[in-house]
């Protein structure tokens, strides 16, 4: 098995290079929800001009999608009020049916395998393409904050996409490191953000419903 790369250290190397720049570089940040964005925004906003890209048609059902989107908007209002970070958000059209065409063949796989990797890359590719076409200096995703997501795989996808979209650099990250996950949890509780019970897709939603039904029947 190949040695794991320390992507937190790689993020520190990038920050060292930009820390003394006369102007903040621009960064497009893929975000999936408010709770996962708390710490990455705290980490990134002091050194980057951050814009969020919300392209999460994987989320099911639609009520859940809009609830997560609205919680993220609530968080951005708090960050502007409390820290002065004016983070804009770009929303794409929600289309769960079309999105699931690529995932359906893998619907029976457990979470954390090929279906998830395809889902990561679909969203990261669309967001990276937007960053590349709109002059952003960097792109990254909040998803490395999650202990349930494969940070090595996420950064491998980012490195691959950087070769495809060469005008924008990929910001390597492992936001959960150095107590990032715990700080994010504390901020989520402080701001009273809704914490979802499943990753987001139709297949994890259905698994959750089966679990809840089994618990009721027990």
PDB file of N, CA, C and O in Angstrom, residues 160-201:
ATOM      1  N   UNK A 160      -5.431  15.590 -10.056  1.00  0.00           N
ATOM      2  CA  UNK A 160      -5.743  15.196 -11.441  1.00  0.00           C
ATOM      3  C   UNK A 160      -6.451  16.315 -12.185  1.00  0.00           C
ATOM      4  O   UNK A 160      -6.118  16.619 -13.348  1.00  0.00           O
ATOM      5  N   UNK A 161      -7.406  16.956 -11.531  1.00  0.00           N
ATOM      6  CA  UNK A 161      -8.159  18.031 -12.183  1.00  0.00           C
ATOM      7  C   UNK A 161      -7.292  19.251 -12.453  1.00  0.00           C
ATOM      8  O   UNK A 161      -7.534  19.991 -13.405  1.00  0.00           O
ATOM      9  N   UNK A 162      -6.272  19.455 -11.620  1.00  0.00           N
ATOM     10  CA  UNK A 162      -5.362  20.571 -11.862  1.00  0.00           C
ATOM     11  C   UNK A 162      -4.630  20.405 -13.185  1.00  0.00           C
ATOM     12  O   UNK A 162      -4.306  21.383 -13.857  1.00  0.00           O
ATOM     13  N   UNK A 163      -4.369  19.175 -13.577  1.00  0.00           N
ATOM     14  CA  UNK A 163      -3.744  18.924 -14.875  1.00  0.00           C
ATOM     15  C   UNK A 163      -4.718  19.205 -16.018  1.00  0.00           C
ATOM     16  O   UNK A 163      -4.307  19.551 -17.130  1.00  0.00           O
ATOM     17  N   UNK A 164      -5.996  19.066 -15.757  1.00  0.00           N
ATOM     18  CA  UNK A 164      -7.030  19.315 -16.759  1.00  0.00           C
ATOM     19  C   UNK A 164      -7.340  20.798 -16.873  1.00  0.00           C
ATOM     20  O   UNK A 164      -7.528  21.317 -17.984  1.00  0.00           O
ATOM     21  N   UNK A 165      -7.399  21.491 -15.745  1.00  0.00           N
ATOM     22  CA  UNK A 165      -7.746  22.917 -15.707  1.00  0.00           C
ATOM     23  C   UNK A 165      -6.530  23.701 -15.228  1.00  0.00           C
ATOM     24  O   UNK A 165      -6.378  23.977 -14.044  1.00  0.00           O
ATOM     25  N   UNK A 166      -5.658  24.053 -16.150  1.00  0.00           N
ATOM     26  CA  UNK A 166      -4.321  24.499 -15.786  1.00  0.00           C
ATOM     27  C   UNK A 166      -4.215  25.982 -15.443  1.00  0.00           C
ATOM     28  O   UNK A 166      -3.154  26.440 -15.023  1.00  0.00           O
ATOM     29  N   UNK A 167      -5.293  26.735 -15.587  1.00  0.00           N
ATOM     30  CA  UNK A 167      -5.227  28.148 -15.223  1.00  0.00           C
ATOM     31  C   UNK A 167      -5.442  28.368 -13.725  1.00  0.00           C
ATOM     32  O   UNK A 167      -5.109  29.435 -13.199  1.00  0.00           O
ATOM     33  N   UNK A 168      -6.003  27.384 -13.059  1.00  0.00           N
ATOM     34  CA  UNK A 168      -6.302  27.475 -11.628  1.00  0.00           C
ATOM     35  C   UNK A 168      -5.534  26.387 -10.890  1.00  0.00           C
ATOM     36  O   UNK A 168      -5.473  25.247 -11.342  1.00  0.00           O
ATOM     37  N   UNK A 169      -4.972  26.745  -9.739  1.00  0.00           N
ATOM     38  CA  UNK A 169      -4.226  25.789  -8.934  1.00  0.00           C
ATOM     39  C   UNK A 169      -5.156  25.100  -7.932  1.00  0.00           C
ATOM     40  O   UNK A 169      -6.127  25.689  -7.469  1.00  0.00           O
ATOM     41  N   UNK A 170      -4.835  23.875  -7.609  1.00  0.00           N
ATOM     42  CA  UNK A 170      -5.577  23.158  -6.586  1.00  0.00           C
ATOM     43  C   UNK A 170      -4.924  23.407  -5.234  1.00  0.00           C
ATOM     44  O   UNK A 170      -3.704  23.278  -5.082  1.00  0.00           O
ATOM     45  N   UNK A 171      -5.735  23.767  -4.240  1.00  0.00           N
ATOM     46  CA  UNK A 171      -5.236  23.942  -2.886  1.00  0.00           C
ATOM     47  C   UNK A 171      -5.403  22.624  -2.139  1.00  0.00           C
ATOM     48  O   UNK A 171      -6.517  22.213  -1.815  1.00  0.00           O
ATOM     49  N   UNK A 172      -4.291  21.944  -1.899  1.00  0.00           N
ATOM     50  CA  UNK A 172      -4.318  20.687  -1.156  1.00  0.00           C
ATOM     51  C   UNK A 172      -4.717  20.960   0.291  1.00  0.00           C
ATOM     52  O   UNK A 172      -4.340  21.985   0.863  1.00  0.00           O
ATOM     53  N   UNK A 173      -5.480  20.032   0.872  1.00  0.00           N
ATOM     54  CA  UNK A 173      -5.967  20.289   2.235  1.00  0.00           C
ATOM     55  C   UNK A 173      -6.207  18.994   2.988  1.00  0.00           C
ATOM     56  O   UNK A 173      -6.399  17.927   2.399  1.00  0.00           O
ATOM     57  N   UNK A 174      -6.200  19.133   4.293  1.00  0.00           N
ATOM     58  CA  UNK A 174      -6.744  18.112   5.188  1.00  0.00           C
ATOM     59  C   UNK A 174      -7.279  18.882   6.378  1.00  0.00           C
ATOM     60  O   UNK A 174      -6.638  19.002   7.423  1.00  0.00           O
ATOM     61  N   UNK A 175      -8.466  19.435   6.218  1.00  0.00           N
ATOM     62  CA  UNK A 175      -9.007  20.375   7.183  1.00  0.00           C
ATOM     63  C   UNK A 175      -9.287  19.750   8.544  1.00  0.00           C
ATOM     64  O   UNK A 175      -9.425  20.464   9.535  1.00  0.00           O
ATOM     65  N   UNK A 176      -9.387  18.421   8.609  1.00  0.00           N
ATOM     66  CA  UNK A 176      -9.657  17.780   9.887  1.00  0.00           C
ATOM     67  C   UNK A 176      -8.437  17.776  10.806  1.00  0.00           C
ATOM     68  O   UNK A 176      -8.570  17.606  12.021  1.00  0.00           O
ATOM     69  N   UNK A 177      -7.254  17.966  10.251  1.00  0.00           N
ATOM     70  CA  UNK A 177      -6.019  17.891  11.027  1.00  0.00           C
ATOM     71  C   UNK A 177      -5.871  19.091  11.962  1.00  0.00           C
ATOM     72  O   UNK A 177      -6.512  20.128  11.791  1.00  0.00           O
ATOM     73  N   UNK A 178      -4.957  18.939  12.929  1.00  0.00           N
ATOM     74  CA  UNK A 178      -4.647  19.991  13.901  1.00  0.00           C
ATOM     75  C   UNK A 178      -5.915  20.480  14.595  1.00  0.00           C
ATOM     76  O   UNK A 178      -6.145  21.677  14.754  1.00  0.00           O
ATOM     77  N   UNK A 179      -6.762  19.516  14.951  1.00  0.00           N
ATOM     78  CA  UNK A 179      -7.992  19.783  15.694  1.00  0.00           C
ATOM     79  C   UNK A 179      -9.056  20.503  14.870  1.00  0.00           C
ATOM     80  O   UNK A 179     -10.030  21.026  15.421  1.00  0.00           O
ATOM     81  N   UNK A 180      -8.896  20.506  13.543  1.00  0.00           N
ATOM     82  CA  UNK A 180      -9.847  21.198  12.688  1.00  0.00           C
ATOM     83  C   UNK A 180     -11.255  20.643  12.801  1.00  0.00           C
ATOM     84  O   UNK A 180     -12.229  21.405  12.836  1.00  0.00           O
ATOM     85  N   UNK A 181     -11.386  19.314  12.868  1.00  0.00           N
ATOM     86  CA  UNK A 181     -12.712  18.704  12.957  1.00  0.00           C
ATOM     87  C   UNK A 181     -13.409  19.108  14.248  1.00  0.00           C
ATOM     88  O   UNK A 181     -14.610  19.403  14.259  1.00  0.00           O
ATOM     89  N   UNK A 182     -12.668  19.149  15.352  1.00  0.00           N
ATOM     90  CA  UNK A 182     -13.261  19.518  16.635  1.00  0.00           C
ATOM     91  C   UNK A 182     -13.614  21.009  16.665  1.00  0.00           C
ATOM     92  O   UNK A 182     -14.681  21.387  17.179  1.00  0.00           O
ATOM     93  N   UNK A 183     -12.765  21.853  16.113  1.00  0.00           N
ATOM     94  CA  UNK A 183     -13.079  23.288  16.052  1.00  0.00           C
ATOM     95  C   UNK A 183     -14.335  23.502  15.218  1.00  0.00           C
ATOM     96  O   UNK A 183     -15.210  24.296  15.578  1.00  0.00           O
ATOM     97  N   UNK A 184     -14.425  22.775  14.098  1.00  0.00           N
ATOM     98  CA  UNK A 184     -15.615  22.878  13.261  1.00  0.00           C
ATOM     99  C   UNK A 184     -16.863  22.458  14.004  1.00  0.00           C
ATOM    100  O   UNK A 184     -17.918  23.098  13.887  1.00  0.00           O
ATOM    101  N   UNK A 185     -16.767  21.384  14.808  1.00  0.00           N
ATOM    102  CA  UNK A 185     -17.914  20.920  15.586  1.00  0.00           C
ATOM    103  C   UNK A 185     -18.338  21.980  16.602  1.00  0.00           C
ATOM    104  O   UNK A 185     -19.533  22.247  16.785  1.00  0.00           O
ATOM    105  N   UNK A 186     -17.362  22.591  17.253  1.00  0.00           N
ATOM    106  CA  UNK A 186     -17.664  23.628  18.236  1.00  0.00           C
ATOM    107  C   UNK A 186     -18.342  24.834  17.579  1.00  0.00           C
ATOM    108  O   UNK A 186     -19.294  25.407  18.140  1.00  0.00           O
ATOM    109  N   UNK A 187     -17.856  25.228  16.405  1.00  0.00           N
ATOM    110  CA  UNK A 187     -18.458  26.359  15.704  1.00  0.00           C
ATOM    111  C   UNK A 187     -19.876  26.024  15.255  1.00  0.00           C
ATOM    112  O   UNK A 187     -20.780  26.856  15.349  1.00  0.00           O
ATOM    113  N   UNK A 188     -20.082  24.796  14.785  1.00  0.00           N
ATOM    114  CA  UNK A 188     -21.416  24.365  14.370  1.00  0.00           C
ATOM    115  C   UNK A 188     -22.394  24.471  15.528  1.00  0.00           C
ATOM    116  O   UNK A 188     -23.515  24.967  15.373  1.00  0.00           O
ATOM    117  N   UNK A 189     -21.972  24.036  16.698  1.00  0.00           N
ATOM    118  CA  UNK A 189     -22.832  24.115  17.882  1.00  0.00           C
ATOM    119  C   UNK A 189     -23.036  25.564  18.324  1.00  0.00           C
ATOM    120  O   UNK A 189     -24.154  25.948  18.716  1.00  0.00           O
ATOM    121  N   UNK A 190     -21.999  26.340  18.263  1.00  0.00           N
ATOM    122  CA  UNK A 190     -22.091  27.754  18.655  1.00  0.00           C
ATOM    123  C   UNK A 190     -23.122  28.499  17.821  1.00  0.00           C
ATOM    124  O   UNK A 190     -23.891  29.315  18.339  1.00  0.00           O
ATOM    125  N   UNK A 191     -23.130  28.208  16.513  1.00  0.00           N
ATOM    126  CA  UNK A 191     -24.023  28.929  15.611  1.00  0.00           C
ATOM    127  C   UNK A 191     -25.373  28.242  15.439  1.00  0.00           C
ATOM    128  O   UNK A 191     -26.236  28.741  14.724  1.00  0.00           O
ATOM    129  N   UNK A 192     -25.563  27.103  16.096  1.00  0.00           N
ATOM    130  CA  UNK A 192     -26.835  26.410  16.036  1.00  0.00           C
ATOM    131  C   UNK A 192     -27.199  25.904  14.657  1.00  0.00           C
ATOM    132  O   UNK A 192     -28.360  25.942  14.250  1.00  0.00           O
ATOM    133  N   UNK A 193     -26.203  25.393  13.929  1.00  0.00           N
ATOM    134  CA  UNK A 193     -26.443  24.915  12.578  1.00  0.00           C
ATOM    135  C   UNK A 193     -27.067  23.520  12.587  1.00  0.00           C
ATOM    136  O   UNK A 193     -26.723  22.673  13.416  1.00  0.00           O
ATOM    137  N   UNK A 194     -27.947  23.289  11.658  1.00  0.00           N
ATOM    138  CA  UNK A 194     -28.546  21.964  11.461  1.00  0.00           C
ATOM    139  C   UNK A 194     -27.471  20.971  11.044  1.00  0.00           C
ATOM    140  O   UNK A 194     -26.715  21.203  10.105  1.00  0.00           O
ATOM    141  N   UNK A 195     -27.411  19.850  11.759  1.00  0.00           N
ATOM    142  CA  UNK A 195     -26.455  18.783  11.450  1.00  0.00           C
ATOM    143  C   UNK A 195     -27.190  17.597  10.835  1.00  0.00           C
ATOM    144  O   UNK A 195     -27.988  16.938  11.503  1.00  0.00           O
ATOM    145  N   UNK A 196     -26.928  17.349   9.577  1.00  0.00           N
ATOM    146  CA  UNK A 196     -27.598  16.250   8.876  1.00  0.00           C
ATOM    147  C   UNK A 196     -27.146  14.902   9.420  1.00  0.00           C
ATOM    148  O   UNK A 196     -26.059  14.774   9.986  1.00  0.00           O
ATOM    149  N   UNK A 197     -27.971  13.882   9.202  1.00  0.00           N
ATOM    150  CA  UNK A 197     -27.715  12.547   9.740  1.00  0.00           C
ATOM    151  C   UNK A 197     -27.155  11.584   8.705  1.00  0.00           C
ATOM    152  O   UNK A 197     -26.887  10.424   9.036  1.00  0.00           O
ATOM    153  N   UNK A 198     -27.008  12.018   7.467  1.00  0.00           N
ATOM    154  CA  UNK A 198     -26.475  11.147   6.412  1.00  0.00           C
ATOM    155  C   UNK A 198     -25.716  12.009   5.413  1.00  0.00           C
ATOM    156  O   UNK A 198     -25.878  13.236   5.373  1.00  0.00           O
ATOM    157  N   UNK A 199     -24.897  11.359   4.608  1.00  0.00           N
ATOM    158  CA  UNK A 199     -24.008  12.091   3.710  1.00  0.00           C
ATOM    159  C   UNK A 199     -24.781  13.001   2.766  1.00  0.00           C
ATOM    160  O   UNK A 199     -24.448  14.172   2.633  1.00  0.00           O
ATOM    161  N   UNK A 200     -25.813  12.448   2.112  1.00  0.00           N
ATOM    162  CA  UNK A 200     -26.585  13.314   1.233  1.00  0.00           C
ATOM    163  C   UNK A 200     -27.314  12.627   0.106  1.00  0.00           C
ATOM    164  O   UNK A 200     -28.410  13.030  -0.263  1.00  0.00           O
ATOM    165  N   UNK A 201     -26.736  11.577  -0.460  1.00  0.00           N
ATOM    166  CA  UNK A 201     -27.305  11.006  -1.674  1.00  0.00           C
ATOM    167  C   UNK A 201     -28.531  10.147  -1.379  1.00  0.00           C
ATOM    168  O   UNK A 201     -28.818   9.783  -0.236  1.00  0.00           O
TER     169      UNK A 201
END
